[in-house]
């Protein structure tokens, strides 16, 4: 995941647009940056505004609409985190328990053999794991090899994909490093704790109760034609992901898959496909401590999930050039400074998650202490994403 886009409200700073309605303004911005397609869903105390611009499939000239499902990239992590919090709420594991007891093997940073890795550390990216040079070969093998390799092959020194730089030199619990492997490991824990495949658990315990029709598994989607293709632009539009052309891919053979061996297969770190409206639901869940949607999670556990778990002090983590300054459990606290500003008109934090992959950018945030939220998805732009005065892209 690279730098992320957040652009709600910033548009109103452009004085020439102030007299125009929101959709017209957004269309002009989309035209200026060469946006392929965009969904924006805004909730203000239950009053909704929706804007859909451009195409979800360039080659078939299919427009973006309210049914367009995107692979939402790292915003998926906030849903995955909620899945683990559900299991913590139900007593399957403690937030500060040693996850080795669930995995069935001792997982330790080789530099700190006496410090256990916990759920809290994984959720807050302070486990001392990072996406080292072994991560990409392991992920490639996860999708191409049969049988699917066990995630221990990446994390243990005896593993065939292990590289020493999968672990940092700082002790677990002390240093923030945003990494996908934390959430591949969370997916694996969810399987072992629940006795269900990650995609099935998330659909049954989180997505369906939230009235979300999407899934981490493409096979679950009702209509493959609703899925947005993700694009990059290189003199012409080049499809990067989800270019199915209306044909559902053949289901993989998972007959020999062992539960709890490698939940990364289902992309808990970035593979959820849902609409902008569905993405916004989880913001309202967090904003209301579960009051708007019942997942049988206590208010205390929602508040625990949203509480600051890591606060940047200038040296205790990689803050992504100012973008990441505070993290909770699977949730980013933004709007603390110019560098991570969403809208400095508000002094409150914006809580949620950004995402980026394969040309897509995504953002899902609500204003702390309110029922005001927005969900933004863009499936590609002609102009290369560039950093401006802040850690966000200039398209903001």
Short mmCIF file of C-alpha atoms in Angstrom, two decimals, residues 19-192:
data_model
loop_
_atom_site.label_atom_id
_atom_site.label_comp_id
_atom_site.label_asym_id
_atom_site.label_seq_id
_atom_site.Cartn_x
_atom_site.Cartn_y
_atom_site.Cartn_z
CA UNK A 19 -21.71 27.87 -6.73
CA UNK A 20 -21.98 24.45 -8.36
CA UNK A 21 -23.55 21.34 -6.99
CA UNK A 22 -21.42 18.50 -5.65
CA UNK A 23 -21.88 16.14 -8.57
CA UNK A 24 -20.88 18.80 -11.11
CA UNK A 25 -17.82 19.67 -9.05
CA UNK A 26 -16.80 16.03 -8.75
CA UNK A 27 -17.26 15.50 -12.48
CA UNK A 28 -14.97 18.45 -13.22
CA UNK A 29 -12.32 17.06 -10.88
CA UNK A 30 -12.70 13.62 -12.46
CA UNK A 31 -12.30 15.11 -15.93
CA UNK A 32 -9.23 17.10 -14.88
CA UNK A 33 -7.43 14.08 -13.46
CA UNK A 34 -8.71 11.63 -16.05
CA UNK A 35 -10.57 9.41 -13.60
CA UNK A 36 -11.79 6.14 -15.11
CA UNK A 37 -14.58 5.61 -12.59
CA UNK A 38 -15.56 6.79 -9.14
CA UNK A 39 -18.09 6.10 -6.40
CA UNK A 40 -18.63 8.53 -3.53
CA UNK A 41 -21.10 7.80 -0.74
CA UNK A 42 -21.63 10.39 1.98
CA UNK A 43 -23.69 9.98 5.15
CA UNK A 44 -24.59 12.92 7.40
CA UNK A 45 -26.72 11.77 10.31
CA UNK A 46 -28.56 9.29 8.12
CA UNK A 47 -28.99 11.65 5.16
CA UNK A 48 -27.21 10.18 2.17
CA UNK A 49 -25.60 11.66 -0.93
CA UNK A 50 -24.34 9.36 -3.68
CA UNK A 51 -22.26 10.22 -6.75
CA UNK A 52 -21.24 7.77 -9.48
CA UNK A 53 -18.96 8.86 -12.31
CA UNK A 54 -17.29 7.15 -15.27
CA UNK A 55 -16.89 3.50 -16.17
CA UNK A 56 -16.46 0.29 -14.20
CA UNK A 57 -15.44 -1.55 -17.39
CA UNK A 58 -13.78 0.46 -20.14
CA UNK A 59 -13.76 -2.21 -22.86
CA UNK A 60 -17.48 -2.92 -22.44
CA UNK A 61 -18.49 0.70 -21.75
CA UNK A 62 -20.23 -0.24 -18.49
CA UNK A 63 -20.92 2.73 -16.20
CA UNK A 64 -20.23 2.97 -12.49
CA UNK A 65 -23.48 2.82 -10.51
CA UNK A 66 -24.76 2.04 -7.02
CA UNK A 67 -24.24 -1.70 -7.62
CA UNK A 68 -20.59 -1.41 -8.66
CA UNK A 69 -18.39 -3.61 -6.48
CA UNK A 70 -14.72 -2.77 -6.12
CA UNK A 71 -11.84 -4.75 -4.70
CA UNK A 72 -11.43 -2.20 -1.91
CA UNK A 73 -7.74 -2.92 -1.13
CA UNK A 74 -6.57 -2.20 2.40
CA UNK A 75 -9.92 -0.87 3.60
CA UNK A 76 -10.57 -4.63 3.80
CA UNK A 77 -8.35 -4.68 6.89
CA UNK A 78 -10.92 -2.82 8.99
CA UNK A 79 -13.48 -5.55 8.18
CA UNK A 80 -10.94 -8.30 8.92
CA UNK A 81 -10.08 -6.61 12.21
CA UNK A 82 -13.76 -6.58 13.13
CA UNK A 83 -13.85 -10.32 12.49
CA UNK A 84 -11.07 -10.92 15.00
CA UNK A 85 -12.67 -8.53 17.50
CA UNK A 86 -15.85 -10.59 17.18
CA UNK A 87 -13.93 -13.70 18.23
CA UNK A 88 -12.24 -11.82 21.07
CA UNK A 89 -15.66 -10.60 22.16
CA UNK A 90 -16.92 -14.20 22.16
CA UNK A 91 -14.01 -15.36 24.33
CA UNK A 92 -12.21 -17.42 21.69
CA UNK A 93 -8.92 -15.61 22.41
CA UNK A 94 -7.71 -12.67 24.48
CA UNK A 95 -6.45 -9.45 22.94
CA UNK A 96 -3.10 -9.90 24.67
CA UNK A 97 -2.81 -13.69 24.45
CA UNK A 98 0.22 -15.31 22.84
CA UNK A 99 -1.00 -16.29 19.36
CA UNK A 100 1.48 -19.20 19.34
CA UNK A 101 -0.99 -21.11 21.47
CA UNK A 102 -3.53 -20.89 18.63
CA UNK A 103 -1.13 -21.44 15.73
CA UNK A 104 0.32 -24.63 17.22
CA UNK A 105 3.94 -23.50 16.89
CA UNK A 106 5.99 -20.88 18.68
CA UNK A 107 6.04 -17.62 16.76
CA UNK A 108 8.74 -15.23 17.95
CA UNK A 109 10.82 -12.43 16.57
CA UNK A 110 14.24 -14.17 16.53
CA UNK A 111 15.74 -11.07 18.16
CA UNK A 112 13.28 -11.20 21.07
CA UNK A 113 12.61 -14.84 21.87
CA UNK A 114 10.93 -14.12 25.20
CA UNK A 115 8.32 -11.66 23.92
CA UNK A 116 5.07 -13.20 22.62
CA UNK A 117 3.23 -11.82 19.58
CA UNK A 118 -0.38 -10.91 20.43
CA UNK A 119 -3.61 -10.03 18.64
CA UNK A 120 -3.25 -6.42 19.80
CA UNK A 121 0.14 -6.22 18.08
CA UNK A 122 -1.13 -7.68 14.81
CA UNK A 123 -4.18 -5.41 14.72
CA UNK A 124 -2.10 -2.28 15.40
CA UNK A 125 0.86 -3.15 13.15
CA UNK A 126 3.25 -3.26 16.11
CA UNK A 127 4.03 -7.00 16.00
CA UNK A 128 7.56 -6.34 14.61
CA UNK A 129 6.58 -8.29 11.49
CA UNK A 130 7.02 -6.54 8.17
CA UNK A 131 6.59 -7.38 4.48
CA UNK A 132 10.17 -8.48 3.95
CA UNK A 133 11.66 -9.88 0.76
CA UNK A 134 10.12 -13.29 1.38
CA UNK A 135 6.56 -11.94 1.39
CA UNK A 136 5.94 -11.58 -2.35
CA UNK A 137 7.37 -15.01 -3.33
CA UNK A 138 5.28 -16.55 -0.55
CA UNK A 139 2.12 -14.80 -1.74
CA UNK A 140 2.80 -15.88 -5.32
CA UNK A 141 3.17 -19.46 -4.14
CA UNK A 142 -0.01 -19.15 -2.08
CA UNK A 143 -1.99 -18.58 -5.27
CA UNK A 144 -0.10 -20.92 -7.57
CA UNK A 145 1.02 -23.95 -5.58
CA UNK A 146 -0.96 -27.02 -4.64
CA UNK A 147 -0.96 -27.69 -1.78
CA UNK A 148 -1.08 -24.09 -0.56
CA UNK A 149 2.01 -23.42 1.58
CA UNK A 150 1.56 -23.01 5.32
CA UNK A 151 2.10 -19.44 6.53
CA UNK A 152 4.75 -20.81 8.90
CA UNK A 153 6.93 -21.33 5.80
CA UNK A 154 7.26 -17.55 5.71
CA UNK A 155 7.42 -16.76 9.43
CA UNK A 156 9.69 -19.43 10.90
CA UNK A 157 13.44 -19.54 10.29
CA UNK A 158 13.10 -23.12 9.07
CA UNK A 159 10.56 -22.12 6.40
CA UNK A 160 11.23 -22.28 2.68
CA UNK A 161 10.10 -18.66 2.12
CA UNK A 162 11.56 -17.19 5.29
CA UNK A 163 13.85 -14.20 5.07
CA UNK A 164 15.41 -12.53 8.09
CA UNK A 165 13.92 -9.16 7.13
CA UNK A 166 10.40 -10.44 7.81
CA UNK A 167 11.18 -9.35 11.37
CA UNK A 168 12.32 -5.94 12.55
CA UNK A 169 15.10 -5.17 15.03
CA UNK A 170 12.70 -3.41 17.43
CA UNK A 171 10.88 -5.47 20.02
CA UNK A 172 7.24 -6.51 19.49
CA UNK A 173 4.74 -3.99 20.78
CA UNK A 174 7.04 -0.97 20.51
CA UNK A 175 7.36 0.01 16.84
CA UNK A 176 4.73 0.62 14.13
CA UNK A 177 5.32 -0.84 10.67
CA UNK A 178 2.31 -1.04 8.39
CA UNK A 179 2.38 -4.51 6.83
CA UNK A 180 0.07 -6.88 5.00
CA UNK A 181 1.50 -9.99 6.64
CA UNK A 182 -0.05 -8.96 9.97
CA UNK A 183 -3.46 -9.41 8.38
CA UNK A 184 -2.62 -12.60 6.54
CA UNK A 185 -1.77 -13.93 9.98
CA UNK A 186 -5.04 -12.57 11.41
CA UNK A 187 -6.93 -14.41 8.68
CA UNK A 188 -5.11 -17.59 9.68
CA UNK A 189 -5.99 -17.06 13.35
CA UNK A 190 -9.65 -16.49 12.49
CA UNK A 191 -9.76 -19.86 10.73
CA UNK A 192 -8.19 -21.74 13.61
#
